[in-house]
Amino acid sequence: MSSFFPPKSLELTMALIKPHAAKVPPIVQQIKNEILNNKFFIIRYSRRLLSLEDAQAMYKEHEGKPFYDRLVNLMTSGPTETFILARENGIKRWREMMGPTRTFDAMFHAPFSFRSLYGMSNTKNATHGS
Ligand SMILES: Nc1ncnc2c1ncn2[C@@H]1O[C@H](COP(=O)(O)OP(=O)(O)OP(=O)(O)O)[C@@H](O)[C@H]1O
């Protein structure tokens, strides 16, 4: 009977597929499958193009770093797939599913993570979480 009710301490997290991965339908489908396989509730979903202001606000903490302009350009280069997800320990689980920030670290330390499988560089690392 208890399985009909959601767990008590759901955490919300924003999960985003970055434009270079969002333009490849099999990657999007695979990530959506993993979201469901990992028992996340999808609270909101949208496919949308971020404005320059959205991207700058999202990565404000990195302003001035060498990769900042490249990152903002990437994030505004095409539509993103954005999910608001809920799950017990959802923030930690989504970060585990993404893998380490740097694609080559991800390949080495978390070979089945999204960033290992779909990352193309340290900036084009497939997914974001917050
Ligand atoms: N050394 C780097 N070189 C190039 N791009 C980088 C580098 N470090 C971070 N980035 C880019 O900036 C984003 C934000 O970096 P942050 O350190 O906040 O990592 P994160 O929390 O794992 O990533 P995100 O905020 O996208 O979920 C990374 O996802 C990546 O696209």
Short mmCIF file of N, CA and C and ligand atoms in Angstrom, two decimals:
data_model
loop_
_atom_site.label_atom_id
_atom_site.label_comp_id
_atom_site.label_asym_id
_atom_site.label_seq_id
_atom_site.Cartn_x
_atom_site.Cartn_y
_atom_site.Cartn_z
N MET A 1 0.83 -1.21 0.00
CA MET A 1 0.00 0.00 0.00
C MET A 1 0.86 1.26 0.00
N SER A 2 1.98 1.23 0.80
CA SER A 2 2.79 2.45 0.91
C SER A 2 3.40 2.85 -0.43
N SER A 3 3.57 1.89 -1.36
CA SER A 3 4.19 2.24 -2.63
C SER A 3 3.31 3.16 -3.48
N PHE A 4 2.02 3.32 -3.11
CA PHE A 4 1.16 4.23 -3.86
C PHE A 4 1.40 5.68 -3.48
N PHE A 5 2.12 5.92 -2.37
CA PHE A 5 2.32 7.27 -1.90
C PHE A 5 3.75 7.71 -2.16
N PRO A 6 3.95 8.99 -2.50
CA PRO A 6 5.31 9.45 -2.74
C PRO A 6 6.12 9.44 -1.45
N PRO A 7 7.47 9.28 -1.55
CA PRO A 7 8.29 9.32 -0.35
C PRO A 7 8.15 10.66 0.36
N LYS A 8 8.51 10.68 1.66
CA LYS A 8 8.21 11.87 2.46
C LYS A 8 9.12 13.04 2.15
N SER A 9 10.41 12.80 1.95
CA SER A 9 11.33 13.94 1.83
C SER A 9 11.82 14.09 0.39
N LEU A 10 10.93 14.56 -0.45
CA LEU A 10 11.32 14.77 -1.84
C LEU A 10 12.20 16.01 -1.96
N GLU A 11 13.26 15.92 -2.73
CA GLU A 11 14.08 17.10 -3.04
C GLU A 11 13.82 17.49 -4.47
N LEU A 12 13.74 18.79 -4.71
CA LEU A 12 13.59 19.30 -6.07
C LEU A 12 14.95 19.62 -6.66
N THR A 13 15.13 19.32 -7.91
CA THR A 13 16.36 19.73 -8.59
C THR A 13 16.03 20.11 -10.03
N MET A 14 16.77 21.09 -10.54
CA MET A 14 16.60 21.42 -11.96
C MET A 14 17.65 20.65 -12.75
N ALA A 15 17.19 19.91 -13.72
CA ALA A 15 18.08 19.12 -14.57
C ALA A 15 17.95 19.66 -15.99
N LEU A 16 19.06 19.91 -16.61
CA LEU A 16 19.00 20.54 -17.93
C LEU A 16 19.93 19.81 -18.89
N ILE A 17 19.43 19.57 -20.10
CA ILE A 17 20.27 19.00 -21.16
C ILE A 17 20.75 20.17 -22.02
N LYS A 18 22.07 20.31 -22.12
CA LYS A 18 22.65 21.47 -22.82
C LYS A 18 22.42 21.35 -24.34
N PRO A 19 22.46 22.47 -25.04
CA PRO A 19 22.05 22.50 -26.46
C PRO A 19 22.73 21.48 -27.37
N HIS A 20 24.05 21.26 -27.20
CA HIS A 20 24.72 20.33 -28.13
C HIS A 20 24.18 18.91 -27.98
N ALA A 21 23.70 18.55 -26.76
CA ALA A 21 23.12 17.22 -26.55
C ALA A 21 21.61 17.24 -26.83
N ALA A 22 20.97 18.37 -26.54
CA ALA A 22 19.51 18.47 -26.74
C ALA A 22 19.12 18.40 -28.21
N LYS A 23 20.10 18.63 -29.11
CA LYS A 23 19.74 18.57 -30.54
C LYS A 23 19.87 17.14 -31.10
N VAL A 24 20.22 16.19 -30.25
CA VAL A 24 20.36 14.80 -30.71
C VAL A 24 19.24 13.97 -30.07
N PRO A 25 18.18 13.66 -30.81
CA PRO A 25 17.02 12.99 -30.20
C PRO A 25 17.34 11.71 -29.43
N PRO A 26 18.22 10.81 -29.90
CA PRO A 26 18.48 9.60 -29.11
C PRO A 26 19.13 9.90 -27.75
N ILE A 27 19.93 10.98 -27.68
CA ILE A 27 20.53 11.35 -26.39
C ILE A 27 19.44 11.83 -25.44
N VAL A 28 18.56 12.69 -25.96
CA VAL A 28 17.46 13.20 -25.12
C VAL A 28 16.61 12.03 -24.63
N GLN A 29 16.30 11.11 -25.51
CA GLN A 29 15.45 9.98 -25.13
C GLN A 29 16.13 9.13 -24.06
N GLN A 30 17.43 8.90 -24.23
CA GLN A 30 18.17 8.08 -23.27
C GLN A 30 18.20 8.75 -21.89
N ILE A 31 18.41 10.06 -21.87
CA ILE A 31 18.44 10.77 -20.58
C ILE A 31 17.06 10.75 -19.93
N LYS A 32 16.01 10.94 -20.74
CA LYS A 32 14.64 10.86 -20.18
C LYS A 32 14.38 9.46 -19.61
N ASN A 33 14.82 8.43 -20.32
CA ASN A 33 14.63 7.07 -19.82
C ASN A 33 15.32 6.89 -18.47
N GLU A 34 16.54 7.42 -18.36
CA GLU A 34 17.29 7.28 -17.11
C GLU A 34 16.62 8.05 -15.97
N ILE A 35 16.04 9.20 -16.30
CA ILE A 35 15.31 9.97 -15.28
C ILE A 35 14.17 9.11 -14.72
N LEU A 36 13.44 8.46 -15.61
CA LEU A 36 12.30 7.64 -15.16
C LEU A 36 12.78 6.37 -14.47
N ASN A 37 13.83 5.74 -15.03
CA ASN A 37 14.37 4.52 -14.40
C ASN A 37 14.85 4.78 -12.98
N ASN A 38 15.29 6.02 -12.73
CA ASN A 38 15.79 6.39 -11.41
C ASN A 38 14.70 6.92 -10.49
N LYS A 39 13.45 6.71 -10.92
CA LYS A 39 12.27 6.99 -10.06
C LYS A 39 12.13 8.46 -9.67
N PHE A 40 12.55 9.34 -10.58
CA PHE A 40 12.27 10.77 -10.38
C PHE A 40 10.82 11.03 -10.79
N PHE A 41 10.19 11.97 -10.11
CA PHE A 41 8.92 12.54 -10.58
C PHE A 41 9.29 13.73 -11.46
N ILE A 42 8.70 13.82 -12.66
CA ILE A 42 8.93 14.99 -13.50
C ILE A 42 7.82 16.00 -13.19
N ILE A 43 8.23 17.09 -12.53
CA ILE A 43 7.25 18.09 -12.08
C ILE A 43 6.96 19.09 -13.22
N ARG A 44 7.99 19.48 -13.93
CA ARG A 44 7.85 20.39 -15.07
C ARG A 44 8.84 19.97 -16.14
N TYR A 45 8.47 20.25 -17.38
CA TYR A 45 9.38 19.96 -18.49
C TYR A 45 9.21 21.05 -19.53
N SER A 46 10.30 21.52 -20.10
CA SER A 46 10.16 22.42 -21.25
C SER A 46 11.38 22.29 -22.15
N ARG A 47 11.13 22.49 -23.43
CA ARG A 47 12.24 22.61 -24.39
C ARG A 47 12.28 24.07 -24.77
N ARG A 48 13.35 24.74 -24.42
CA ARG A 48 13.34 26.18 -24.68
C ARG A 48 14.74 26.73 -24.91
N LEU A 49 14.75 27.82 -25.66
CA LEU A 49 15.98 28.53 -25.95
C LEU A 49 16.21 29.53 -24.81
N LEU A 50 17.35 29.44 -24.14
CA LEU A 50 17.65 30.40 -23.07
C LEU A 50 18.03 31.74 -23.69
N SER A 51 17.61 32.81 -23.03
CA SER A 51 18.06 34.13 -23.46
C SER A 51 19.49 34.35 -22.96
N LEU A 52 20.15 35.34 -23.51
CA LEU A 52 21.50 35.69 -23.03
C LEU A 52 21.45 36.01 -21.54
N GLU A 53 20.41 36.73 -21.13
CA GLU A 53 20.28 37.12 -19.72
C GLU A 53 20.11 35.88 -18.83
N ASP A 54 19.30 34.91 -19.30
CA ASP A 54 19.11 33.66 -18.52
C ASP A 54 20.45 32.96 -18.32
N ALA A 55 21.20 32.83 -19.43
CA ALA A 55 22.46 32.08 -19.37
C ALA A 55 23.48 32.81 -18.50
N GLN A 56 23.52 34.12 -18.60
CA GLN A 56 24.46 34.88 -17.77
C GLN A 56 24.11 34.76 -16.29
N ALA A 57 22.80 34.80 -16.00
CA ALA A 57 22.37 34.69 -14.59
C ALA A 57 22.67 33.29 -14.06
N MET A 58 22.46 32.29 -14.90
CA MET A 58 22.66 30.91 -14.48
C MET A 58 24.12 30.65 -14.09
N TYR A 59 25.03 31.27 -14.82
CA TYR A 59 26.46 31.00 -14.58
C TYR A 59 27.19 32.24 -14.06
N LYS A 60 26.44 33.09 -13.32
CA LYS A 60 27.03 34.34 -12.81
C LYS A 60 28.30 34.08 -11.99
N GLU A 61 28.29 32.99 -11.22
CA GLU A 61 29.46 32.72 -10.35
C GLU A 61 30.74 32.49 -11.17
N HIS A 62 30.59 32.21 -12.46
CA HIS A 62 31.78 31.94 -13.29
C HIS A 62 32.21 33.14 -14.15
N GLU A 63 31.50 34.25 -13.99
CA GLU A 63 31.82 35.44 -14.78
C GLU A 63 33.31 35.79 -14.58
N GLY A 64 33.99 36.07 -15.68
CA GLY A 64 35.40 36.44 -15.61
C GLY A 64 36.34 35.26 -15.79
N LYS A 65 35.83 34.03 -15.69
CA LYS A 65 36.69 32.85 -15.89
C LYS A 65 36.93 32.66 -17.39
N PRO A 66 38.04 32.00 -17.73
CA PRO A 66 38.39 31.89 -19.17
C PRO A 66 37.31 31.21 -20.01
N PHE A 67 36.55 30.32 -19.42
CA PHE A 67 35.54 29.59 -20.21
C PHE A 67 34.16 30.24 -20.18
N TYR A 68 34.01 31.37 -19.50
CA TYR A 68 32.67 31.95 -19.28
C TYR A 68 31.96 32.31 -20.60
N ASP A 69 32.64 33.02 -21.48
CA ASP A 69 31.99 33.44 -22.74
C ASP A 69 31.61 32.21 -23.58
N ARG A 70 32.51 31.22 -23.60
CA ARG A 70 32.23 30.00 -24.34
C ARG A 70 31.00 29.30 -23.78
N LEU A 71 30.89 29.31 -22.46
CA LEU A 71 29.77 28.65 -21.78
C LEU A 71 28.45 29.36 -22.09
N VAL A 72 28.46 30.68 -22.00
CA VAL A 72 27.24 31.44 -22.28
C VAL A 72 26.86 31.28 -23.76
N ASN A 73 27.85 31.28 -24.65
CA ASN A 73 27.55 31.06 -26.08
C ASN A 73 26.94 29.69 -26.30
N LEU A 74 27.51 28.68 -25.64
CA LEU A 74 26.95 27.32 -25.78
C LEU A 74 25.50 27.29 -25.31
N MET A 75 25.24 27.87 -24.15
CA MET A 75 23.91 27.75 -23.54
C MET A 75 22.83 28.47 -24.34
N THR A 76 23.25 29.43 -25.18
CA THR A 76 22.27 30.17 -25.99
C THR A 76 22.32 29.73 -27.46
N SER A 77 23.03 28.64 -27.74
CA SER A 77 23.24 28.24 -29.13
C SER A 77 22.09 27.40 -29.70
N GLY A 78 21.16 27.00 -28.87
CA GLY A 78 20.04 26.19 -29.34
C GLY A 78 19.16 25.84 -28.15
N PRO A 79 18.04 25.15 -28.41
CA PRO A 79 17.13 24.83 -27.32
C PRO A 79 17.77 23.90 -26.28
N THR A 80 17.37 24.09 -25.03
CA THR A 80 17.73 23.18 -23.95
C THR A 80 16.49 22.35 -23.60
N GLU A 81 16.72 21.21 -22.99
CA GLU A 81 15.63 20.43 -22.41
C GLU A 81 15.74 20.63 -20.90
N THR A 82 14.73 21.21 -20.30
CA THR A 82 14.81 21.54 -18.88
C THR A 82 13.73 20.79 -18.10
N PHE A 83 14.13 20.17 -17.02
CA PHE A 83 13.22 19.40 -16.17
C PHE A 83 13.31 19.90 -14.74
N ILE A 84 12.17 20.02 -14.09
CA ILE A 84 12.16 20.14 -12.63
C ILE A 84 11.80 18.74 -12.12
N LEU A 85 12.74 18.17 -11.37
CA LEU A 85 12.59 16.78 -10.93
C LEU A 85 12.43 16.72 -9.41
N ALA A 86 11.75 15.69 -8.95
CA ALA A 86 11.61 15.47 -7.51
C ALA A 86 11.90 14.00 -7.20
N ARG A 87 12.61 13.81 -6.10
CA ARG A 87 12.96 12.44 -5.68
C ARG A 87 13.60 12.54 -4.30
N GLU A 88 13.54 11.48 -3.53
CA GLU A 88 14.32 11.44 -2.30
C GLU A 88 15.80 11.48 -2.70
N ASN A 89 16.58 12.30 -2.03
CA ASN A 89 18.01 12.48 -2.39
C ASN A 89 18.19 12.84 -3.86
N GLY A 90 17.24 13.61 -4.39
CA GLY A 90 17.23 13.90 -5.82
C GLY A 90 18.43 14.71 -6.30
N ILE A 91 18.88 15.65 -5.47
CA ILE A 91 20.00 16.50 -5.89
C ILE A 91 21.26 15.65 -6.05
N LYS A 92 21.52 14.82 -5.05
CA LYS A 92 22.72 13.96 -5.08
C LYS A 92 22.61 12.96 -6.24
N ARG A 93 21.43 12.37 -6.41
CA ARG A 93 21.29 11.34 -7.45
C ARG A 93 21.50 11.94 -8.84
N TRP A 94 20.91 13.13 -9.09
CA TRP A 94 21.09 13.74 -10.41
C TRP A 94 22.57 14.05 -10.65
N ARG A 95 23.26 14.53 -9.61
CA ARG A 95 24.69 14.84 -9.80
C ARG A 95 25.49 13.56 -10.07
N GLU A 96 25.10 12.48 -9.40
CA GLU A 96 25.78 11.19 -9.70
C GLU A 96 25.51 10.77 -11.14
N MET A 97 24.29 10.96 -11.59
CA MET A 97 23.95 10.56 -12.96
C MET A 97 24.70 11.40 -13.99
N MET A 98 24.92 12.70 -13.67
CA MET A 98 25.68 13.56 -14.59
C MET A 98 27.15 13.16 -14.63
N GLY A 99 27.71 12.85 -13.45
CA GLY A 99 29.15 12.57 -13.36
C GLY A 99 29.94 13.84 -13.12
N PRO A 100 31.27 13.72 -12.99
CA PRO A 100 32.12 14.88 -12.73
C PRO A 100 31.99 15.96 -13.82
N THR A 101 32.27 17.20 -13.43
CA THR A 101 32.13 18.34 -14.34
C THR A 101 32.93 18.16 -15.63
N ARG A 102 34.19 17.77 -15.47
CA ARG A 102 35.07 17.68 -16.64
C ARG A 102 34.86 16.34 -17.35
N THR A 103 34.64 16.45 -18.64
CA THR A 103 34.31 15.26 -19.43
C THR A 103 35.34 14.15 -19.28
N PHE A 104 36.62 14.50 -19.27
CA PHE A 104 37.62 13.43 -19.22
C PHE A 104 37.71 12.81 -17.83
N ASP A 105 37.42 13.61 -16.79
CA ASP A 105 37.29 13.02 -15.44
C ASP A 105 36.11 12.06 -15.42
N ALA A 106 35.02 12.48 -16.06
CA ALA A 106 33.82 11.64 -16.08
C ALA A 106 34.11 10.31 -16.79
N MET A 107 34.83 10.39 -17.91
CA MET A 107 35.14 9.15 -18.64
C MET A 107 35.94 8.18 -17.77
N PHE A 108 36.83 8.76 -16.97
CA PHE A 108 37.71 7.92 -16.15
C PHE A 108 37.00 7.41 -14.90
N HIS A 109 36.30 8.36 -14.20
CA HIS A 109 35.76 8.01 -12.88
C HIS A 109 34.30 7.53 -12.91
N ALA A 110 33.55 7.91 -13.93
CA ALA A 110 32.12 7.54 -13.98
C ALA A 110 31.75 7.25 -15.44
N PRO A 111 32.28 6.14 -15.97
CA PRO A 111 32.17 5.90 -17.42
C PRO A 111 30.76 5.79 -17.97
N PHE A 112 29.78 5.51 -17.09
CA PHE A 112 28.40 5.40 -17.60
C PHE A 112 27.57 6.66 -17.30
N SER A 113 28.24 7.70 -16.82
CA SER A 113 27.51 8.95 -16.53
C SER A 113 27.21 9.70 -17.83
N PHE A 114 26.27 10.64 -17.75
CA PHE A 114 25.90 11.41 -18.95
C PHE A 114 27.10 12.20 -19.50
N ARG A 115 27.90 12.74 -18.59
CA ARG A 115 29.00 13.58 -19.08
C ARG A 115 30.09 12.73 -19.74
N SER A 116 30.23 11.50 -19.27
CA SER A 116 31.16 10.60 -19.93
C SER A 116 30.61 10.20 -21.30
N LEU A 117 29.33 9.82 -21.33
CA LEU A 117 28.77 9.28 -22.57
C LEU A 117 28.51 10.36 -23.61
N TYR A 118 28.07 11.55 -23.16
CA TYR A 118 27.59 12.56 -24.12
C TYR A 118 28.39 13.87 -24.09
N GLY A 119 29.36 13.98 -23.19
CA GLY A 119 30.18 15.19 -23.12
C GLY A 119 31.13 15.25 -24.31
N MET A 120 31.38 16.48 -24.78
CA MET A 120 32.31 16.65 -25.90
C MET A 120 33.54 17.46 -25.50
N SER A 121 33.44 18.19 -24.39
CA SER A 121 34.57 18.96 -23.87
C SER A 121 34.19 19.36 -22.44
N ASN A 122 35.11 20.04 -21.74
CA ASN A 122 34.77 20.44 -20.36
C ASN A 122 33.61 21.42 -20.33
N THR A 123 33.43 22.20 -21.38
CA THR A 123 32.29 23.12 -21.43
C THR A 123 31.05 22.40 -21.98
N LYS A 124 31.22 21.69 -23.08
CA LYS A 124 30.09 20.94 -23.68
C LYS A 124 29.95 19.61 -22.95
N ASN A 125 29.57 19.71 -21.66
CA ASN A 125 29.53 18.50 -20.84
C ASN A 125 28.11 17.95 -20.65
N ALA A 126 27.28 18.23 -21.61
CA ALA A 126 25.97 17.55 -21.79
C ALA A 126 24.83 17.95 -20.86
N THR A 127 25.10 18.07 -19.57
CA THR A 127 23.97 18.34 -18.65
C THR A 127 24.37 19.34 -17.57
N HIS A 128 23.36 19.91 -16.96
CA HIS A 128 23.54 20.85 -15.85
C HIS A 128 22.60 20.41 -14.73
N GLY A 129 22.98 20.71 -13.52
CA GLY A 129 22.08 20.45 -12.39
C GLY A 129 22.17 21.57 -11.38
N SER A 130 21.03 21.96 -10.83
CA SER A 130 21.06 22.96 -9.75
C SER A 130 19.80 22.84 -8.91
N1 LIG B 1 37.68 24.15 -16.48
C1 LIG B 1 36.62 24.31 -17.25
N2 LIG B 1 36.76 24.46 -18.58
C2 LIG B 1 35.70 24.63 -19.38
N3 LIG B 1 34.43 24.71 -18.95
C3 LIG B 1 34.22 24.56 -17.62
C4 LIG B 1 35.30 24.35 -16.70
N4 LIG B 1 34.79 24.24 -15.44
C5 LIG B 1 33.45 24.36 -15.57
N5 LIG B 1 33.09 24.55 -16.87
C6 LIG B 1 31.73 24.75 -17.39
O1 LIG B 1 30.99 25.52 -16.45
C7 LIG B 1 29.87 24.80 -15.98
C8 LIG B 1 29.64 25.15 -14.53
O2 LIG B 1 30.74 24.69 -13.79
P1 LIG B 1 30.59 24.20 -12.28
O3 LIG B 1 31.93 24.26 -11.68
O4 LIG B 1 29.48 24.95 -11.63
O5 LIG B 1 30.26 22.66 -12.48
P2 LIG B 1 28.95 21.82 -12.26
O6 LIG B 1 28.22 22.29 -11.04
O7 LIG B 1 29.35 20.37 -12.32
O8 LIG B 1 28.15 22.15 -13.58
P3 LIG B 1 26.70 22.74 -13.78
O9 LIG B 1 26.62 24.03 -12.99
O10 LIG B 1 26.61 22.98 -15.29
O11 LIG B 1 25.76 21.69 -13.30
C9 LIG B 1 30.22 23.33 -16.24
O12 LIG B 1 29.06 22.51 -16.37
C10 LIG B 1 30.99 23.43 -17.54
O13 LIG B 1 30.11 23.53 -18.65
#
